[in-house]
Short mmCIF file of C-alpha atoms and ligand atoms in Angstrom, two decimals:
data_model
loop_
_atom_site.label_atom_id
_atom_site.label_comp_id
_atom_site.label_asym_id
_atom_site.label_seq_id
_atom_site.Cartn_x
_atom_site.Cartn_y
_atom_site.Cartn_z
CA MET A 1 -4.19 -19.68 -0.05
CA LYS A 2 -3.28 -19.08 -3.68
CA ALA A 3 0.50 -18.98 -4.17
CA VAL A 4 2.09 -15.74 -5.35
CA LEU A 5 4.31 -17.00 -8.14
CA PRO A 6 7.54 -15.72 -9.74
CA GLY A 7 6.81 -12.74 -11.96
CA ALA A 8 4.56 -11.23 -9.29
CA THR A 9 5.54 -8.11 -7.32
CA ILE A 10 6.51 -8.21 -3.66
CA GLY A 11 6.23 -5.08 -1.54
CA ILE A 12 8.64 -4.47 1.31
CA LEU A 13 7.94 -2.01 4.10
CA GLY A 14 11.34 -0.79 5.22
CA SER A 15 14.52 -0.54 3.22
CA GLY A 16 17.53 -1.61 5.28
CA GLN A 17 19.90 -4.52 4.87
CA LEU A 18 17.30 -7.14 5.71
CA GLY A 19 15.14 -5.81 2.88
CA ARG A 20 18.19 -5.77 0.61
CA MET A 21 19.05 -9.43 1.19
CA PHE A 22 15.37 -10.35 0.89
CA ALA A 23 15.12 -8.40 -2.39
CA ILE A 24 18.22 -10.16 -3.75
CA SER A 25 16.55 -13.53 -3.05
CA ALA A 26 13.28 -12.38 -4.56
CA ARG A 27 14.89 -11.10 -7.74
CA ARG A 28 16.90 -14.28 -8.10
CA LEU A 29 13.61 -16.15 -8.16
CA GLY A 30 12.19 -13.82 -10.79
CA TYR A 31 9.96 -11.64 -8.63
CA ARG A 32 9.70 -7.89 -8.89
CA VAL A 33 10.28 -5.86 -5.74
CA HIS A 34 8.91 -2.50 -4.58
CA THR A 35 10.11 -0.88 -1.35
CA LEU A 36 8.58 1.87 0.73
CA SER A 37 10.51 3.84 3.36
CA PRO A 38 11.24 7.48 4.17
CA ASP A 39 14.74 7.32 2.64
CA THR A 40 16.32 7.29 -0.82
CA ASP A 41 19.14 5.22 -2.32
CA THR A 42 18.56 2.67 0.43
CA PRO A 43 20.12 -0.77 0.82
CA ALA A 44 16.87 -2.43 -0.32
CA GLY A 45 15.88 0.30 -2.77
CA GLN A 46 19.15 -0.17 -4.69
CA ILE A 47 18.09 -3.75 -5.45
CA SER A 48 14.41 -3.03 -6.09
CA ASP A 49 12.49 -2.37 -9.29
CA CYS A 50 10.82 0.55 -7.60
CA GLU A 51 11.92 2.52 -4.52
CA ILE A 52 9.13 4.63 -3.06
CA THR A 53 10.28 7.37 -0.74
CA ALA A 54 7.49 8.25 1.67
CA GLY A 55 6.90 8.30 5.40
CA TYR A 56 5.04 5.34 6.89
CA HIS A 57 2.32 7.72 8.05
CA ASP A 58 1.76 9.03 4.50
CA LEU A 59 -1.27 6.83 3.93
CA ASP A 60 -1.85 8.10 0.37
CA ALA A 61 1.60 6.88 -0.60
CA VAL A 62 1.09 3.66 1.39
CA ARG A 63 -2.17 2.95 -0.48
CA ASP A 64 -0.53 3.67 -3.82
CA PHE A 65 2.29 1.28 -2.94
CA ALA A 66 -0.11 -1.44 -1.77
CA ARG A 67 -2.27 -1.25 -4.92
CA ARG A 68 0.73 -2.05 -7.12
CA VAL A 69 2.02 -5.18 -5.35
CA ASP A 70 0.73 -8.73 -4.89
CA VAL A 71 1.88 -9.39 -1.33
CA VAL A 72 3.65 -7.28 1.30
CA THR A 73 6.18 -8.12 3.96
CA PHE A 74 8.21 -5.92 6.28
CA GLU A 75 11.85 -5.92 7.10
CA PHE A 76 11.76 -4.28 10.49
CA GLU A 77 9.08 -4.42 13.12
CA ASN A 78 8.78 -0.72 13.83
CA VAL A 79 6.46 -0.14 10.87
CA PRO A 80 3.41 1.56 12.44
CA ALA A 81 0.51 -0.85 12.94
CA ALA A 82 -1.82 1.64 11.19
CA THR A 83 0.38 1.44 8.08
CA ALA A 84 0.20 -2.36 8.04
CA ALA A 85 -3.58 -2.17 8.51
CA GLU A 86 -3.92 0.22 5.55
CA VAL A 87 -1.80 -2.05 3.35
CA GLU A 88 -3.94 -5.05 4.35
CA ARG A 89 -6.95 -3.41 2.66
CA PHE A 90 -5.25 -3.90 -0.72
CA ALA A 91 -2.74 -6.72 -0.43
CA PRO A 92 -2.04 -9.53 2.03
CA VAL A 93 0.61 -8.66 4.63
CA ARG A 94 2.72 -11.54 5.86
CA PRO A 95 3.41 -12.06 8.69
CA ALA A 96 -0.02 -10.53 9.45
CA GLY A 97 -0.36 -7.23 11.30
CA ASN A 98 -1.19 -8.97 14.60
CA VAL A 99 2.32 -10.47 14.71
CA LEU A 100 3.83 -7.05 14.10
CA HIS A 101 1.58 -5.57 16.79
CA VAL A 102 2.83 -8.05 19.42
CA ALA A 103 6.50 -8.00 18.46
CA GLN A 104 6.93 -4.23 18.12
CA HIS A 105 6.02 -3.42 21.69
CA ARG A 106 7.87 -4.96 24.62
CA VAL A 107 4.91 -4.82 27.00
CA ARG A 108 2.67 -6.68 24.55
CA GLU A 109 5.47 -9.07 23.61
CA LYS A 110 6.43 -9.98 27.16
CA THR A 111 2.81 -10.20 28.28
CA PHE A 112 1.97 -12.49 25.36
CA LEU A 113 4.95 -14.74 26.13
CA ARG A 114 4.32 -14.89 29.88
CA ASP A 115 0.58 -15.49 29.52
CA ALA A 116 1.17 -18.25 26.98
CA GLY A 117 3.51 -19.97 29.44
CA PHE A 118 6.84 -19.28 27.71
CA PRO A 119 9.83 -18.58 30.00
CA VAL A 120 10.61 -14.85 30.25
CA ALA A 121 12.62 -12.73 32.71
CA PRO A 122 10.51 -11.32 35.54
CA PHE A 123 9.23 -7.91 34.46
CA ARG A 124 6.99 -5.00 35.41
CA VAL A 125 5.46 -2.30 33.21
CA VAL A 126 6.68 1.25 34.00
CA ARG A 127 4.75 4.35 32.91
CA ASN A 128 5.85 6.87 35.50
CA HIS A 129 8.25 7.40 38.40
CA ALA A 130 5.89 5.87 40.98
CA GLU A 131 5.57 2.67 38.92
CA LEU A 132 9.34 2.67 38.46
CA GLN A 133 9.90 2.66 42.23
CA GLN A 134 7.36 -0.16 42.67
CA ALA A 135 8.95 -2.13 39.84
CA VAL A 136 12.46 -1.76 41.29
CA ALA A 137 11.15 -2.94 44.69
CA ALA A 138 9.44 -5.95 43.09
CA ILE A 139 12.18 -7.01 40.64
CA GLY A 140 15.26 -6.05 42.67
CA CYS A 141 18.67 -5.03 41.33
CA PRO A 142 20.41 -5.40 39.00
CA ALA A 143 17.64 -4.86 36.49
CA VAL A 144 17.37 -3.62 32.91
CA LEU A 145 15.01 -0.81 31.94
CA LYS A 146 13.89 -0.94 28.29
CA THR A 147 11.59 1.33 26.31
CA ALA A 148 8.35 -0.39 25.33
CA GLY A 149 8.50 0.67 21.70
CA PHE A 150 11.00 1.39 18.96
CA GLY A 151 14.09 -0.08 20.61
CA TYR A 152 16.77 -1.90 18.66
CA ASP A 153 20.37 -2.98 19.14
CA GLY A 154 20.36 -1.92 22.77
CA HIS A 155 19.00 1.57 22.02
CA GLY A 156 16.48 2.60 24.65
CA GLN A 157 18.03 0.46 27.39
CA ALA A 158 19.57 1.32 30.73
CA MET A 159 20.98 -0.85 33.45
CA ILE A 160 19.88 -0.20 37.04
CA ARG A 161 22.52 -1.56 39.42
CA HIS A 162 21.25 0.16 42.59
CA PRO A 163 17.76 1.49 43.41
CA GLU A 164 19.15 5.04 43.55
CA ASP A 165 20.15 4.76 39.83
CA ALA A 166 16.52 4.21 38.82
CA ASP A 167 15.44 7.80 38.18
CA SER A 168 18.48 8.69 36.07
CA ALA A 169 18.05 5.44 34.08
CA TYR A 170 14.43 6.35 33.41
CA ARG A 171 15.43 9.83 32.23
CA LYS A 172 18.13 8.29 30.03
CA ILE A 173 15.59 6.23 28.10
CA GLY A 174 13.29 9.25 27.69
CA SER A 175 10.84 8.75 30.61
CA CYS A 176 8.43 6.91 28.29
CA GLU A 177 6.47 3.67 28.71
CA ALA A 178 9.00 0.99 29.59
CA VAL A 179 9.57 -2.48 30.92
CA LEU A 180 11.79 -3.20 33.90
CA GLU A 181 13.13 -6.71 33.72
CA GLY A 182 15.35 -8.72 36.00
CA PHE A 183 18.98 -8.97 34.92
CA ILE A 184 19.70 -12.52 33.76
CA ASP A 185 23.16 -13.81 34.63
CA PHE A 186 23.33 -15.92 31.50
CA ALA A 187 25.97 -18.40 30.36
CA CYS A 188 25.41 -17.50 26.73
CA GLU A 189 22.88 -16.15 24.26
CA VAL A 190 21.37 -18.25 21.50
CA SER A 191 18.69 -17.80 18.87
CA VAL A 192 16.52 -19.87 16.62
CA VAL A 193 15.51 -18.62 13.19
CA ALA A 194 12.51 -20.53 11.92
CA ALA A 195 9.86 -20.31 9.24
CA ARG A 196 6.21 -21.23 9.16
CA GLY A 197 4.22 -21.53 5.99
CA ALA A 198 0.64 -20.29 5.66
CA ASP A 199 -0.30 -24.02 5.60
CA GLY A 200 1.30 -24.54 9.02
CA SER A 201 4.48 -26.20 7.72
CA PHE A 202 7.56 -25.52 9.84
CA ALA A 203 11.30 -25.35 9.19
CA HIS A 204 14.18 -24.14 11.36
CA TYR A 205 17.92 -23.48 11.19
CA GLY A 206 18.76 -25.02 14.56
CA VAL A 207 20.27 -23.26 17.53
CA VAL A 208 23.05 -20.73 16.98
CA GLU A 209 25.15 -18.88 19.54
CA ASN A 210 25.29 -15.10 19.52
CA ARG A 211 27.89 -12.84 21.10
CA HIS A 212 27.13 -9.16 21.60
CA ARG A 213 29.32 -6.09 22.02
CA HIS A 214 27.77 -2.95 23.45
CA HIS A 215 24.33 -4.60 23.05
CA ILE A 216 24.85 -5.07 19.30
CA LEU A 217 25.25 -8.53 17.80
CA ASP A 218 28.94 -9.06 17.10
CA SER A 219 29.17 -12.69 16.01
CA THR A 220 27.07 -15.79 15.41
CA ILE A 221 28.39 -19.36 15.49
CA ALA A 222 26.38 -22.08 13.77
CA PRO A 223 25.55 -24.68 14.79
CA ALA A 224 25.81 -24.26 18.56
CA PRO A 225 25.71 -27.20 20.98
CA HIS A 226 23.39 -25.50 23.47
CA ALA A 227 19.74 -25.92 24.37
CA PRO A 228 18.14 -27.96 21.58
CA GLU A 229 14.76 -27.41 23.29
CA ALA A 230 14.93 -23.80 22.03
CA VAL A 231 13.64 -25.05 18.68
CA GLU A 232 10.46 -26.42 20.26
CA ILE A 233 9.84 -23.14 22.04
CA ALA A 234 10.27 -21.25 18.74
CA ARG A 235 7.86 -23.63 17.04
CA ALA A 236 5.26 -23.22 19.79
CA ILE A 237 5.54 -19.41 19.66
CA MET A 238 5.02 -19.41 15.89
CA GLU A 239 2.02 -21.72 16.20
CA LYS A 240 0.47 -19.54 18.87
CA LEU A 241 0.97 -16.37 16.78
CA GLU A 242 0.02 -18.19 13.55
CA VAL A 243 3.02 -16.65 11.83
CA ALA A 244 3.32 -16.95 8.07
CA GLY A 245 6.94 -16.02 7.47
CA VAL A 246 10.28 -16.12 9.22
CA LEU A 247 10.59 -15.38 12.91
CA ALA A 248 13.65 -15.30 15.15
CA VAL A 249 13.54 -16.00 18.86
CA GLU A 250 16.44 -14.75 20.97
CA PHE A 251 17.16 -16.59 24.21
CA PHE A 252 19.37 -16.32 27.26
CA VAL A 253 20.78 -19.67 28.39
CA ARG A 254 21.06 -19.62 32.19
CA ARG A 255 24.02 -21.13 33.94
CA ASP A 256 21.84 -24.13 34.91
CA GLY A 257 20.97 -24.60 31.22
CA GLY A 258 17.42 -23.20 31.53
CA LEU A 259 16.14 -20.96 28.74
CA ILE A 260 14.65 -17.47 28.92
CA VAL A 261 13.05 -15.91 25.84
CA ASN A 262 14.49 -12.41 25.46
CA GLU A 263 12.98 -11.11 22.24
CA LEU A 264 11.04 -11.98 19.10
CA ALA A 265 11.79 -10.62 15.65
CA PRO A 266 9.04 -11.41 13.12
CA ARG A 267 11.40 -11.35 10.12
CA PRO A 268 14.81 -12.62 9.00
CA HIS A 269 17.37 -11.86 11.69
CA ASN A 270 20.99 -10.83 11.90
CA SER A 271 21.79 -14.17 13.55
CA GLY A 272 20.48 -15.93 10.43
CA HIS A 273 22.76 -14.20 7.91
CA PHE A 274 25.06 -17.24 7.86
CA THR A 275 22.27 -19.16 6.12
CA ILE A 276 22.99 -17.30 2.86
CA ASP A 277 26.36 -19.01 2.47
CA ALA A 278 25.97 -22.10 4.65
CA CYS A 279 22.45 -23.47 4.07
CA VAL A 280 20.57 -24.93 1.13
CA THR A 281 17.87 -22.26 1.50
CA SER A 282 18.76 -18.91 3.06
CA GLN A 283 16.50 -17.29 5.65
CA PHE A 284 15.65 -14.66 3.03
CA GLU A 285 14.54 -17.13 0.38
CA GLN A 286 12.63 -18.91 3.15
CA GLN A 287 10.82 -15.69 4.03
CA LEU A 288 9.99 -15.24 0.36
CA ARG A 289 8.66 -18.79 0.08
CA ALA A 290 6.61 -18.42 3.24
CA VAL A 291 5.04 -15.07 2.30
CA CYS A 292 4.35 -16.24 -1.26
CA GLY A 293 2.77 -19.53 -0.19
CA LEU A 294 5.46 -21.67 -1.83
CA PRO A 295 6.72 -24.83 -0.10
CA LEU A 296 9.41 -24.08 2.48
CA GLY A 297 12.93 -24.97 1.34
CA SER A 298 15.49 -27.28 2.94
CA THR A 299 17.20 -25.65 5.91
CA GLU A 300 20.07 -28.12 5.82
CA GLN A 301 23.35 -26.50 6.85
CA VAL A 302 25.95 -27.69 4.41
CA ARG A 303 29.00 -26.53 6.41
CA PRO A 304 29.72 -25.09 9.87
CA ALA A 305 29.78 -21.31 9.72
CA ALA A 306 30.32 -18.12 11.67
CA MET A 307 29.22 -14.59 10.95
CA VAL A 308 30.75 -11.34 12.20
CA ASN A 309 29.14 -7.95 11.76
CA LEU A 310 30.97 -5.03 10.17
CA LEU A 311 30.05 -1.79 11.90
CA GLY A 312 30.77 1.74 10.76
CA ASP A 313 33.50 1.98 13.42
CA LEU A 314 35.76 -0.04 11.09
CA TRP A 315 36.11 2.89 8.69
CA ASN A 316 37.98 5.24 10.99
CA GLY A 317 38.75 7.78 8.24
CA SER A 318 39.41 5.42 5.31
CA ALA A 319 37.68 2.45 3.70
CA PRO A 320 38.53 -0.98 5.14
CA ASP A 321 40.88 -3.22 3.16
CA TRP A 322 38.26 -5.38 1.44
CA ALA A 323 40.83 -7.20 -0.68
CA ALA A 324 42.66 -8.44 2.43
CA ALA A 325 39.49 -10.07 3.78
CA CYS A 326 38.57 -11.56 0.40
CA ALA A 327 42.03 -13.17 0.17
CA LEU A 328 41.30 -15.49 3.10
CA PRO A 329 39.89 -18.99 2.50
CA GLY A 330 36.21 -19.69 3.10
CA VAL A 331 35.37 -16.01 3.65
CA LYS A 332 32.33 -14.33 2.11
CA LEU A 333 31.96 -10.55 2.26
CA HIS A 334 28.53 -8.90 2.29
CA LEU A 335 28.15 -5.12 2.10
CA TYR A 336 24.86 -3.29 2.33
CA GLY A 337 25.42 -0.32 0.01
CA LYS A 338 25.29 2.27 2.81
CA SER A 339 27.35 5.35 2.01
CA GLU A 340 27.72 6.76 5.52
CA PRO A 341 29.75 4.59 7.92
CA ARG A 342 28.54 5.87 11.29
CA PRO A 343 29.84 4.23 14.50
CA GLY A 344 27.53 1.40 15.55
CA ARG A 345 25.84 1.28 12.11
CA LYS A 346 25.65 -2.16 10.51
CA MET A 347 27.46 -1.71 7.17
CA GLY A 348 27.95 -5.36 6.23
CA HIS A 349 28.97 -8.75 7.53
CA ILE A 350 31.44 -11.52 6.89
CA THR A 351 30.52 -15.18 6.90
CA ALA A 352 33.27 -17.76 7.08
CA LEU A 353 32.83 -21.47 6.50
CA GLY A 354 35.04 -24.06 8.11
CA PRO A 355 35.40 -27.68 9.12
CA ASP A 356 33.93 -26.85 12.55
CA PRO A 357 32.21 -23.81 14.08
CA GLN A 358 35.26 -22.61 16.05
CA THR A 359 37.52 -22.66 12.98
CA ALA A 360 34.84 -20.80 11.06
CA LEU A 361 34.71 -18.17 13.82
CA ASP A 362 38.49 -17.84 13.88
CA ARG A 363 38.47 -17.27 10.11
CA ALA A 364 35.70 -14.71 10.28
CA LEU A 365 37.47 -12.79 13.05
CA GLN A 366 40.77 -12.98 11.18
CA ALA A 367 39.05 -11.59 8.08
CA ARG A 368 37.57 -8.72 10.06
CA ASP A 369 40.94 -7.94 11.64
CA ALA A 370 42.51 -7.95 8.16
CA LEU A 371 40.17 -5.10 7.15
CA THR A 372 42.02 -2.65 9.39
CA ALA A 373 45.51 -4.22 9.57
CA ARG A 374 47.06 -1.90 6.95
P1 LIG B 401 17.63 -6.58 23.59
O1 LIG B 401 17.57 -5.28 22.86
O2 LIG B 401 16.52 -6.79 24.56
O3 LIG B 401 17.80 -7.75 22.67
O4 LIG B 401 18.98 -6.54 24.45
C1 LIG B 401 20.24 -6.43 23.84
C2 LIG B 401 21.27 -7.18 24.66
O5 LIG B 401 21.36 -6.64 25.99
C3 LIG B 401 20.93 -8.65 24.87
O6 LIG B 401 21.28 -9.42 23.76
C4 LIG B 401 21.76 -8.94 26.12
O7 LIG B 401 23.13 -9.12 25.78
C5 LIG B 401 21.59 -7.68 26.94
N1 LIG B 401 20.41 -7.82 27.82
C6 LIG B 401 19.16 -7.40 27.53
N2 LIG B 401 18.29 -7.72 28.52
C7 LIG B 401 18.99 -8.36 29.48
C8 LIG B 401 18.65 -8.95 30.74
N3 LIG B 401 17.41 -8.92 31.23
N4 LIG B 401 19.64 -9.54 31.44
C9 LIG B 401 20.90 -9.57 30.95
N5 LIG B 401 21.30 -9.02 29.78
C10 LIG B 401 20.36 -8.42 29.04
#
């Protein structure tokens, strides 16, 4: 593959914070960036040379976008597969559309993982009430019902604690195609963010621990002492999918130490944001290198780190006290340029560095508390 070199134009499908941090990396290396999404004044568009506002199904606009860029990547996996296929007629898409196809649909994702021998929670596909009853009988309770497509941050999920809850849970998620999976009584959640070059080279950021609140990632601690074998599973998944780019694998660590793969994200991931401030090469620069066919960069983590997300809930009528957080040692503030702080919306994050992961986490949490202490 011929490398796409600085000066070339990268296209991004999607325009959220992942696209923004990717675009910042790309521009730092001298690339031009075009984004396409249905919105204007977006986190990624604000950083781009050209922000195209068009729906993903507007194939005329998609073609126009694809003709003017040298390579295309995406920053969230819910880009319609047909859009990726149309782009591929004009410019390479990395990771390729097949990776998107698997990762954007829970039935395909779980089936791929199970059939390839990776450890996943027991699951059944649910397309109607009859299948739901059969699935509940087979999996047992508690179980988690998840929509097959377009879920994120716990949206499109419902817990089924007793068989009689099943029908209301199914209505809650919209009675659409879904997966019922066994509830995993995990000790903790971890993830591995890794990159694979088009030449098969591999790099990873080790195992990090993730804590969630209301199904949304709340904090990441890096490095984490758990489950080093998670890296080998991530590597094997990327080989099997022939990924060119960054991919994150989220895991549950069972109480006996065994691993269950929960989800794949074929792009930089919230649990890899610490790499911007703590690693030689951030996950975003790594994605850029991988999609452009440049050598992967060093993933060495220079200092222990922790990341906490800043959700719209922090606003509560007035802007958080940014200066108070910035006053603390080892604290780095990242904001995504979003004007509307809705509850549950990811508005930014804080990374704190420290002599050890726990101190870093304490600092990050202290910084977040300082935002609303006034
Ligand atoms: P997901 O959208 O699948 O990543 O789920 C979001 C969060 O919900 C996970 O990070 C877990 O904290 C929780 N969760 C999802 N599936 C399960 C499960 N099968 N067992 C236990 N907790 C789960």
